[in-house]
Amino acid sequence: MAIKMEQKTWKYAVSAIQELNPYLPGKPIEEVERELGLEQGTTLKLASNENPLGASPKAIAAVHDSLNDYYLDSSNTSRTMRALELYPDGSGHSLKKKLAKKLSSDNNKISPDQITLGNGSNDVLDLIARSFLTIRRDAVFSEYAFAVYPIITKAVSAGMDIAEANPEDHRMPYGHDLNAMLHQIRGNTYIVFIANPNNPTGTWLNKNELDNFMQQVPSHVIVVVDEAYCEYVDRGVYPNTVDWLSKYPNLIVTRTFSKIYGLAGLRIGYSVSSPEIADLLNRVRQPFNVNSLALLAAEAALDDDEHVARSKRSNLEGLEQWMSACKKRQIDYIPSVANFLTIKVGEHAALIYEALLREGVIVRPIANYNLPQHLRITIGTEEQNNRCIAALDKVMNL
Ligand SMILES: *Cc1c(COP(=O)(O)O)cnc(C)c1O
């Protein structure tokens, strides 16, 4: 009976929504421990590309102080000191000012009105989709691109044109093929989503490749370059896309505080674009989409260069550790400059994933990305990596 009623409602939903596959998050630690009867607090999660060094200490202190000061002196009327009961600053004025300064360079000044804040960068991606897509408009992205792109595209009943990725024997296997993406662009294409580096592959595009692509994209097409992992990239050939905003008015760069800054739980990210695009996104944005604690923490995290440097160093060492462990075991992996490595464990990937759970290690199966033989593993601390590698050895009988 209950099911029948549900089906009745189901058919009234927008058809694109009925077809939508929900996002599959990494399995939470508590759930794994509960389901498998593992001892509480012993599970290692390397499934959602969170920072193994945690949040920026400066961000933690900012949140802590704001709550403490309130309880010590409840007559305090400032917004930072009354972060829980007052609405946040809907304009995010102070953070945007700080970000603009940080993103400016000698040859390119960024102003706060070019920045749009979001409840995670996923929120900003969603604002972009809602501003530029609708039924009979299409988005172009690559095979194996970030799972949020199809969700936000379908949510507005827009079409998707998916470009084939690089073949397995390419120097950047499974990576975006920009020529194939250009071929997918038509008169009804309004957005191209590019993740650089891409999740779940870790592959990246260099300055020349991307600049060449931008030059060939028709001006009515918005190009979104999603740089959630850019702070981890240590290559001179990695593009500084924010500096390109003045020459490409159709470019939007998105970034996040969820990854290297370690603030995934607070949900805050942003885009940098022309002021005109920011104005459009701001019309669609919910008035208080970013909470007060996130605003405070993000501002403090921006000042924490030391934590960013330490996180980057730890990640580069961890990537090396993982790549040499894989080489030693003849496990194939996709080249990565992000904070995760996607390894090819073969047709038993799902079983290996389950067996790892029983060892108390959560990684990410990516069959939903059409990569059923791969597992995506977040780079942890040296000790965490060793534990995951040992668990892999055990379950793969190496
Ligand atoms: C993790 C990730 C994000 C960040 O999402 P938030 O909403 O900012 O937490 C964005 N894009 C890609 C490709 C990612 O992997």
CSV table of C-alpha atoms and ligand atoms in Angstrom, one decimal:
chain,number,residue,atom,x,y,z
A,1,MET,CA,0.0,0.0,0.0
A,2,ALA,CA,2.7,2.5,1.1
A,3,ILE,CA,4.7,1.6,-2.0
A,4,LYS,CA,1.8,2.2,-4.4
A,5,MET,CA,1.1,5.6,-2.9
A,6,GLU,CA,4.8,6.5,-3.4
A,7,GLN,CA,4.7,5.4,-7.0
A,8,LYS,CA,1.7,7.6,-7.6
A,9,THR,CA,3.5,10.6,-6.3
A,10,TRP,CA,6.7,9.6,-8.2
A,11,LYS,CA,5.1,10.1,-11.6
A,12,TYR,CA,4.2,13.7,-10.8
A,13,ALA,CA,7.8,14.6,-10.3
A,14,VAL,CA,9.7,16.3,-13.1
A,15,SER,CA,10.9,13.5,-15.4
A,16,ALA,CA,14.6,14.5,-15.2
A,17,ILE,CA,14.4,14.3,-11.4
A,18,GLN,CA,12.9,10.8,-11.6
A,19,GLU,CA,15.9,9.8,-13.7
A,20,LEU,CA,18.4,11.4,-11.4
A,21,ASN,CA,20.9,9.1,-9.6
A,22,PRO,CA,21.6,10.4,-6.2
A,23,TYR,CA,25.1,11.2,-5.1
A,24,LEU,CA,26.9,8.4,-3.3
A,25,PRO,CA,28.9,9.7,-0.5
A,26,GLY,CA,31.9,7.9,1.2
A,27,LYS,CA,30.6,5.7,3.9
A,28,PRO,CA,30.6,7.4,7.3
A,29,ILE,CA,32.9,6.0,10.1
A,30,GLU,CA,30.0,5.5,12.6
A,31,GLU,CA,28.0,3.6,10.0
A,32,VAL,CA,30.8,1.1,9.2
A,33,GLU,CA,31.5,0.6,12.9
A,34,ARG,CA,27.9,0.0,13.7
A,35,GLU,CA,27.2,-2.3,10.8
A,36,LEU,CA,30.4,-4.4,11.1
A,37,GLY,CA,30.6,-4.4,14.9
A,38,LEU,CA,34.0,-2.7,14.9
A,39,GLU,CA,35.4,-1.1,18.0
A,40,GLN,CA,34.4,2.6,18.1
A,41,GLY,CA,37.0,5.1,17.0
A,42,THR,CA,39.3,2.5,15.3
A,43,THR,CA,38.1,3.0,11.7
A,44,LEU,CA,40.2,4.9,9.2
A,45,LYS,CA,38.3,6.9,6.6
A,46,LEU,CA,40.2,7.6,3.4
A,47,ALA,CA,37.1,8.0,1.3
A,48,SER,CA,36.1,11.6,0.9
A,49,ASN,CA,39.4,13.5,0.3
A,50,GLU,CA,39.3,15.2,3.6
A,51,ASN,CA,42.5,16.7,5.1
A,52,PRO,CA,44.2,14.1,7.3
A,53,LEU,CA,45.9,16.9,9.2
A,54,GLY,CA,42.5,18.3,10.1
A,55,ALA,CA,41.2,21.9,10.0
A,56,SER,CA,43.5,24.9,10.1
A,57,PRO,CA,44.3,25.5,13.8
A,58,LYS,CA,43.6,29.2,13.2
A,59,ALA,CA,40.1,28.3,11.9
A,60,ILE,CA,39.4,26.1,14.9
A,61,ALA,CA,40.5,28.9,17.3
A,62,ALA,CA,38.3,31.4,15.5
A,63,VAL,CA,35.2,29.3,15.9
A,64,HIS,CA,36.1,28.4,19.4
A,65,ASP,CA,36.7,32.0,20.4
A,66,SER,CA,33.5,33.2,18.9
A,67,LEU,CA,31.4,30.8,20.9
A,68,ASN,CA,33.4,31.2,24.1
A,69,ASP,CA,33.3,35.0,24.0
A,70,TYR,CA,29.5,34.8,23.6
A,71,TYR,CA,29.0,32.7,26.6
A,72,LEU,CA,31.4,34.9,28.7
A,73,ASP,CA,29.7,38.1,27.6
A,74,SER,CA,26.2,37.7,26.2
A,75,SER,CA,25.7,41.4,26.1
A,76,ASN,CA,28.1,41.4,23.1
A,77,THR,CA,26.2,42.5,20.1
A,78,SER,CA,28.7,41.8,17.3
A,79,ARG,CA,27.8,39.3,14.7
A,80,THR,CA,31.0,37.3,15.1
A,81,MET,CA,30.3,37.0,18.8
A,82,ARG,CA,26.7,35.9,18.4
A,83,ALA,CA,27.2,33.5,15.5
A,84,LEU,CA,24.5,31.1,16.5
A,85,GLU,CA,21.3,33.2,16.9
A,86,LEU,CA,21.9,36.0,14.5
A,87,TYR,CA,21.6,35.5,10.8
A,88,PRO,CA,25.0,35.5,9.0
A,89,ASP,CA,26.2,38.4,6.9
A,90,GLY,CA,24.5,37.4,3.7
A,91,SER,CA,26.9,39.3,1.6
A,92,GLY,CA,30.0,37.7,3.2
A,93,HIS,CA,31.6,41.1,2.9
A,94,SER,CA,34.6,40.5,5.1
A,95,LEU,CA,35.6,37.2,3.6
A,96,LYS,CA,35.1,38.3,0.0
A,97,LYS,CA,37.3,41.3,0.7
A,98,LYS,CA,40.0,39.1,2.1
A,99,LEU,CA,39.7,36.5,-0.8
A,100,ALA,CA,39.8,39.3,-3.4
A,101,LYS,CA,43.1,40.6,-1.9
A,102,LYS,CA,44.6,37.1,-1.8
A,103,LEU,CA,43.6,36.2,-5.4
A,104,SER,CA,44.9,39.5,-6.8
A,105,SER,CA,48.2,39.5,-8.5
A,106,ASP,CA,50.4,42.3,-10.0
A,107,ASN,CA,48.9,42.0,-13.4
A,108,ASN,CA,45.3,41.1,-12.4
A,109,LYS,CA,43.3,42.8,-9.6
A,110,ILE,CA,40.3,40.9,-8.3
A,111,SER,CA,37.6,42.8,-6.6
A,112,PRO,CA,35.1,41.4,-4.0
A,113,ASP,CA,32.2,41.8,-6.5
A,114,GLN,CA,33.8,39.0,-8.6
A,115,ILE,CA,33.4,36.5,-5.8
A,116,THR,CA,30.3,34.4,-5.0
A,117,LEU,CA,30.3,32.4,-1.8
A,118,GLY,CA,28.5,29.1,-1.5
A,119,ASN,CA,27.6,26.3,1.0
A,120,GLY,CA,30.5,24.4,-0.3
A,121,SER,CA,31.6,24.9,-3.9
A,122,ASN,CA,28.9,22.4,-4.9
A,123,ASP,CA,26.4,25.1,-4.0
A,124,VAL,CA,28.1,27.6,-6.3
A,125,LEU,CA,28.2,24.9,-9.1
A,126,ASP,CA,24.5,24.5,-8.6
A,127,LEU,CA,23.9,28.3,-8.8
A,128,ILE,CA,25.8,28.3,-12.1
A,129,ALA,CA,23.7,25.5,-13.5
A,130,ARG,CA,20.5,27.2,-12.4
A,131,SER,CA,21.6,30.5,-13.9
A,132,PHE,CA,22.7,29.2,-17.3
A,133,LEU,CA,20.9,25.9,-18.0
A,134,THR,CA,17.3,24.9,-18.4
A,135,ILE,CA,15.3,22.5,-20.7
A,136,ARG,CA,16.8,22.4,-24.2
A,137,ARG,CA,20.1,23.8,-23.1
A,138,ASP,CA,23.0,21.4,-22.6
A,139,ALA,CA,26.1,21.1,-20.4
A,140,VAL,CA,29.2,19.4,-21.7
A,141,PHE,CA,31.6,17.5,-19.5
A,142,SER,CA,34.0,14.6,-19.7
A,143,GLU,CA,33.5,10.9,-19.0
A,144,TYR,CA,34.7,10.2,-15.4
A,145,ALA,CA,34.2,13.9,-14.4
A,146,PHE,CA,33.0,14.8,-11.0
A,147,ALA,CA,29.6,13.3,-10.1
A,148,VAL,CA,28.0,16.6,-9.1
A,149,TYR,CA,27.9,17.8,-12.7
A,150,PRO,CA,25.2,15.4,-13.9
A,151,ILE,CA,23.2,16.0,-10.8
A,152,ILE,CA,23.0,19.8,-11.1
A,153,THR,CA,22.5,19.5,-14.8
A,154,LYS,CA,19.6,17.1,-14.6
A,155,ALA,CA,18.1,18.9,-11.7
A,156,VAL,CA,17.2,21.8,-14.1
A,157,SER,CA,16.1,19.4,-16.9
A,158,ALA,CA,19.0,20.3,-19.1
A,159,GLY,CA,20.8,17.9,-21.4
A,160,MET,CA,24.2,16.4,-21.0
A,161,ASP,CA,26.8,15.8,-23.7
A,162,ILE,CA,29.5,13.7,-22.4
A,163,ALA,CA,32.9,13.6,-24.1
A,164,GLU,CA,35.0,10.5,-24.2
A,165,ALA,CA,38.0,10.6,-21.8
A,166,ASN,CA,41.6,9.9,-22.8
A,167,PRO,CA,42.2,6.1,-23.4
A,168,GLU,CA,43.9,4.0,-20.8
A,169,ASP,CA,47.3,4.1,-22.7
A,170,HIS,CA,47.3,7.9,-22.9
A,171,ARG,CA,50.0,9.8,-20.9
A,172,MET,CA,47.0,11.1,-18.9
A,173,PRO,CA,44.8,8.0,-18.8
A,174,TYR,CA,41.1,8.6,-18.1
A,175,GLY,CA,41.8,12.4,-18.1
A,176,HIS,CA,39.7,15.0,-19.9
A,177,ASP,CA,40.2,15.1,-23.7
A,178,LEU,CA,39.7,18.8,-24.5
A,179,ASN,CA,39.4,18.1,-28.2
A,180,ALA,CA,36.6,15.6,-27.6
A,181,MET,CA,35.0,18.2,-25.4
A,182,LEU,CA,35.2,20.9,-28.0
A,183,HIS,CA,33.5,18.5,-30.5
A,184,GLN,CA,30.6,18.2,-28.1
A,185,ILE,CA,30.0,22.0,-28.0
A,186,ARG,CA,27.0,23.0,-30.1
A,187,GLY,CA,24.7,26.0,-30.4
A,188,ASN,CA,22.6,24.8,-27.4
A,189,THR,CA,25.6,24.3,-25.2
A,190,TYR,CA,25.7,26.8,-22.4
A,191,ILE,CA,28.1,25.4,-19.9
A,192,VAL,CA,31.3,23.3,-20.0
A,193,PHE,CA,32.4,21.8,-16.7
A,194,ILE,CA,36.1,21.0,-16.3
A,195,ALA,CA,37.6,19.7,-13.1
A,196,ASN,CA,41.3,20.5,-12.8
A,197,PRO,CA,42.5,18.3,-11.2
A,198,ASN,CA,39.6,16.0,-11.8
A,199,ASN,CA,37.9,13.8,-9.2
A,200,PRO,CA,37.9,10.7,-9.2
A,201,THR,CA,40.8,10.4,-11.6
A,202,GLY,CA,43.3,12.9,-10.1
A,203,THR,CA,44.3,13.8,-13.7
A,204,TRP,CA,45.1,17.4,-14.7
A,205,LEU,CA,45.3,19.8,-17.6
A,206,ASN,CA,48.3,22.1,-18.1
A,207,LYS,CA,48.3,25.9,-18.9
A,208,ASN,CA,48.7,25.5,-22.7
A,209,GLU,CA,46.1,22.9,-23.1
A,210,LEU,CA,43.5,24.8,-21.2
A,211,ASP,CA,44.4,28.2,-22.7
A,212,ASN,CA,44.1,26.7,-26.2
A,213,PHE,CA,40.7,25.3,-25.3
A,214,MET,CA,39.5,28.6,-23.9
A,215,GLN,CA,40.5,30.3,-27.2
A,216,GLN,CA,38.4,27.9,-29.2
A,217,VAL,CA,35.2,27.9,-27.1
A,218,PRO,CA,32.4,30.1,-28.5
A,219,SER,CA,31.8,33.2,-26.3
A,220,HIS,CA,28.2,32.2,-25.4
A,221,VAL,CA,29.5,29.1,-23.5
A,222,ILE,CA,30.3,29.4,-19.9
A,223,VAL,CA,33.4,27.5,-19.0
A,224,VAL,CA,33.5,26.4,-15.3
A,225,VAL,CA,37.0,25.3,-14.1
A,226,ASP,CA,36.5,23.5,-10.8
A,227,GLU,CA,39.7,23.8,-8.9
A,228,ALA,CA,38.8,22.1,-5.6
A,229,TYR,CA,42.3,20.6,-5.4
A,230,CYS,CA,44.4,23.4,-6.9
A,231,GLU,CA,46.3,24.2,-3.7
A,232,TYR,CA,47.8,20.7,-3.8
A,233,VAL,CA,49.2,21.0,-7.3
A,234,ASP,CA,52.9,21.5,-7.4
A,235,ARG,CA,53.5,22.0,-11.1
A,236,GLY,CA,54.8,25.1,-12.9
A,237,VAL,CA,52.6,24.2,-15.9
A,238,TYR,CA,49.4,24.3,-13.8
A,239,PRO,CA,47.4,27.3,-15.0
A,240,ASN,CA,46.7,30.3,-12.9
A,241,THR,CA,43.1,30.6,-14.3
A,242,VAL,CA,42.1,33.5,-12.0
A,243,ASP,CA,44.6,35.6,-13.9
A,244,TRP,CA,42.7,34.8,-17.1
A,245,LEU,CA,39.4,36.3,-16.0
A,246,SER,CA,40.1,39.6,-17.7
A,247,LYS,CA,40.7,37.9,-21.1
A,248,TYR,CA,37.9,35.3,-20.9
A,249,PRO,CA,34.6,36.9,-19.7
A,250,ASN,CA,32.9,33.5,-20.0
A,251,LEU,CA,35.3,31.8,-17.4
A,252,ILE,CA,34.2,30.9,-13.9
A,253,VAL,CA,36.7,29.4,-11.5
A,254,THR,CA,35.4,27.5,-8.4
A,255,ARG,CA,37.4,26.7,-5.3
A,256,THR,CA,36.7,25.3,-1.8
A,257,PHE,CA,37.6,25.4,1.8
A,258,SER,CA,36.7,21.7,2.1
A,259,LYS,CA,40.0,20.2,0.9
A,260,ILE,CA,43.4,21.7,1.8
A,261,TYR,CA,41.8,24.0,4.4
A,262,GLY,CA,40.2,21.1,6.1
A,263,LEU,CA,36.7,22.7,6.6
A,264,ALA,CA,34.5,20.2,4.7
A,265,GLY,CA,32.1,19.9,7.6
A,266,LEU,CA,31.4,23.7,7.7
A,267,ARG,CA,30.5,23.8,4.0
A,268,ILE,CA,32.1,26.8,2.3
A,269,GLY,CA,33.4,27.4,-1.2
A,270,TYR,CA,33.4,30.2,-3.8
A,271,SER,CA,33.7,31.1,-7.4
A,272,VAL,CA,35.6,33.9,-9.1
A,273,SER,CA,34.2,35.3,-12.3
A,274,SER,CA,33.4,38.6,-14.0
A,275,PRO,CA,31.3,40.9,-11.8
A,276,GLU,CA,28.5,40.4,-14.3
A,277,ILE,CA,28.3,36.7,-13.8
A,278,ALA,CA,28.7,37.1,-10.0
A,279,ASP,CA,25.7,39.5,-10.2
A,280,LEU,CA,23.6,36.8,-11.9
A,281,LEU,CA,24.6,34.1,-9.5
A,282,ASN,CA,23.8,36.4,-6.6
A,283,ARG,CA,20.2,36.6,-7.8
A,284,VAL,CA,19.7,32.8,-7.6
A,285,ARG,CA,21.6,32.4,-4.3
A,286,GLN,CA,19.6,31.9,-1.2
A,287,PRO,CA,20.1,34.9,1.1
A,288,PHE,CA,22.0,33.2,3.9
A,289,ASN,CA,23.6,30.3,2.1
A,290,VAL,CA,26.8,30.4,4.1
A,291,ASN,CA,26.7,30.2,7.9
A,292,SER,CA,28.4,32.5,10.3
A,293,LEU,CA,30.9,29.9,11.7
A,294,ALA,CA,31.9,29.0,8.1
A,295,LEU,CA,32.6,32.6,7.3
A,296,LEU,CA,34.7,33.1,10.4
A,297,ALA,CA,36.6,29.9,10.0
A,298,ALA,CA,37.3,30.5,6.3
A,299,GLU,CA,38.7,33.9,7.0
A,300,ALA,CA,41.0,32.6,9.6
A,301,ALA,CA,42.0,29.7,7.4
A,302,LEU,CA,43.1,32.1,4.7
A,303,ASP,CA,45.6,33.5,7.1
A,304,ASP,CA,47.0,30.1,7.9
A,305,ASP,CA,49.7,29.7,5.2
A,306,GLU,CA,51.6,27.4,7.5
A,307,HIS,CA,48.8,24.8,7.7
A,308,VAL,CA,48.3,25.0,3.9
A,309,ALA,CA,52.1,24.5,3.4
A,310,ARG,CA,52.2,21.6,5.9
A,311,SER,CA,49.1,19.9,4.3
A,312,LYS,CA,50.6,20.3,0.8
A,313,ARG,CA,54.0,18.8,1.9
A,314,SER,CA,52.3,15.9,3.7
A,315,ASN,CA,50.2,15.2,0.6
A,316,LEU,CA,53.2,15.2,-1.8
A,317,GLU,CA,55.0,12.8,0.5
A,318,GLY,CA,51.9,10.6,0.8
A,319,LEU,CA,51.4,10.5,-3.0
A,320,GLU,CA,55.1,9.4,-3.3
A,321,GLN,CA,54.6,6.8,-0.6
A,322,TRP,CA,51.5,5.4,-2.4
A,323,MET,CA,53.0,5.4,-5.9
A,324,SER,CA,56.0,3.5,-4.7
A,325,ALA,CA,53.9,1.0,-2.8
A,326,CYS,CA,51.8,0.5,-6.0
A,327,LYS,CA,54.9,0.1,-8.2
A,328,LYS,CA,56.4,-2.4,-5.8
A,329,ARG,CA,53.1,-4.5,-6.0
A,330,GLN,CA,52.5,-3.9,-9.7
A,331,ILE,CA,49.2,-2.2,-9.0
A,332,ASP,CA,48.3,0.2,-11.7
A,333,TYR,CA,47.2,3.7,-10.7
A,334,ILE,CA,46.0,6.8,-12.5
A,335,PRO,CA,48.6,9.7,-12.3
A,336,SER,CA,47.3,12.2,-9.7
A,337,VAL,CA,48.3,15.7,-8.5
A,338,ALA,CA,45.3,15.8,-6.0
A,339,ASN,CA,45.0,14.4,-2.5
A,340,PHE,CA,43.9,11.0,-3.6
A,341,LEU,CA,45.1,8.2,-5.8
A,342,THR,CA,42.9,6.0,-7.9
A,343,ILE,CA,44.2,2.5,-8.2
A,344,LYS,CA,43.2,-0.4,-10.4
A,345,VAL,CA,42.6,-3.5,-8.3
A,346,GLY,CA,40.7,-5.4,-11.0
A,347,GLU,CA,37.4,-7.1,-11.3
A,348,HIS,CA,37.2,-7.9,-7.6
A,349,ALA,CA,37.3,-4.2,-6.6
A,350,ALA,CA,33.9,-4.3,-4.9
A,351,LEU,CA,35.0,-7.4,-2.8
A,352,ILE,CA,38.3,-5.7,-1.9
A,353,TYR,CA,36.4,-2.6,-0.8
A,354,GLU,CA,34.2,-4.8,1.4
A,355,ALA,CA,37.1,-6.7,2.8
A,356,LEU,CA,38.9,-3.4,3.6
A,357,LEU,CA,35.8,-2.2,5.5
A,358,ARG,CA,36.1,-5.3,7.7
A,359,GLU,CA,39.8,-4.3,8.3
A,360,GLY,CA,38.4,-0.9,9.5
A,361,VAL,CA,39.6,1.0,6.4
A,362,ILE,CA,37.1,2.9,4.3
A,363,VAL,CA,38.1,3.8,0.7
A,364,ARG,CA,35.9,4.8,-2.2
A,365,PRO,CA,34.5,2.3,-4.8
A,366,ILE,CA,33.9,4.2,-8.1
A,367,ALA,CA,31.7,1.8,-10.1
A,368,ASN,CA,29.2,4.6,-10.2
A,369,TYR,CA,31.7,6.6,-12.3
A,370,ASN,CA,32.0,3.6,-14.6
A,371,LEU,CA,35.3,2.6,-13.1
A,372,PRO,CA,34.3,-0.7,-11.5
A,373,GLN,CA,37.9,-2.0,-11.3
A,374,HIS,CA,39.2,1.0,-9.5
A,375,LEU,CA,39.2,2.3,-5.9
A,376,ARG,CA,39.8,5.9,-5.0
A,377,ILE,CA,42.0,6.3,-1.9
A,378,THR,CA,42.5,9.6,-0.1
A,379,ILE,CA,46.1,10.3,0.8
A,380,GLY,CA,46.5,10.1,4.5
A,381,THR,CA,49.3,10.7,7.0
A,382,GLU,CA,52.3,8.3,6.6
A,383,GLU,CA,51.0,6.1,9.3
A,384,GLN,CA,47.4,6.0,7.9
A,385,ASN,CA,48.8,5.2,4.4
A,386,ASN,CA,50.9,2.4,5.9
A,387,ARG,CA,47.8,1.0,7.6
A,388,CYS,CA,45.8,1.1,4.4
A,389,ILE,CA,48.6,-0.4,2.4
A,390,ALA,CA,48.9,-3.3,4.9
A,391,ALA,CA,45.2,-3.8,4.9
A,392,LEU,CA,45.3,-4.0,1.0
A,393,ASP,CA,48.1,-6.5,1.2
A,394,LYS,CA,46.1,-8.6,3.5
A,395,VAL,CA,42.9,-8.6,1.5
A,396,MET,CA,44.5,-8.9,-1.9
A,397,ASN,CA,46.8,-11.7,-0.6
A,398,LEU,CA,49.9,-10.1,-2.0
B,1,LIG,C1,35.5,17.8,-3.2
B,1,LIG,C2,35.1,18.5,-4.5
B,1,LIG,C3,34.5,19.7,-4.5
B,1,LIG,C4,34.2,20.4,-3.3
B,1,LIG,O1,32.9,20.4,-2.8
B,1,LIG,P1,32.5,21.3,-1.6
B,1,LIG,O2,31.0,21.4,-1.9
B,1,LIG,O3,33.2,22.6,-1.7
B,1,LIG,O4,32.8,20.5,-0.4
B,1,LIG,C5,34.3,20.3,-5.7
B,1,LIG,N1,34.6,19.8,-6.9
B,1,LIG,C6,35.3,18.6,-6.9
B,1,LIG,C7,35.8,18.0,-8.2
B,1,LIG,C8,35.5,17.9,-5.7
B,1,LIG,O5,36.2,16.7,-5.7
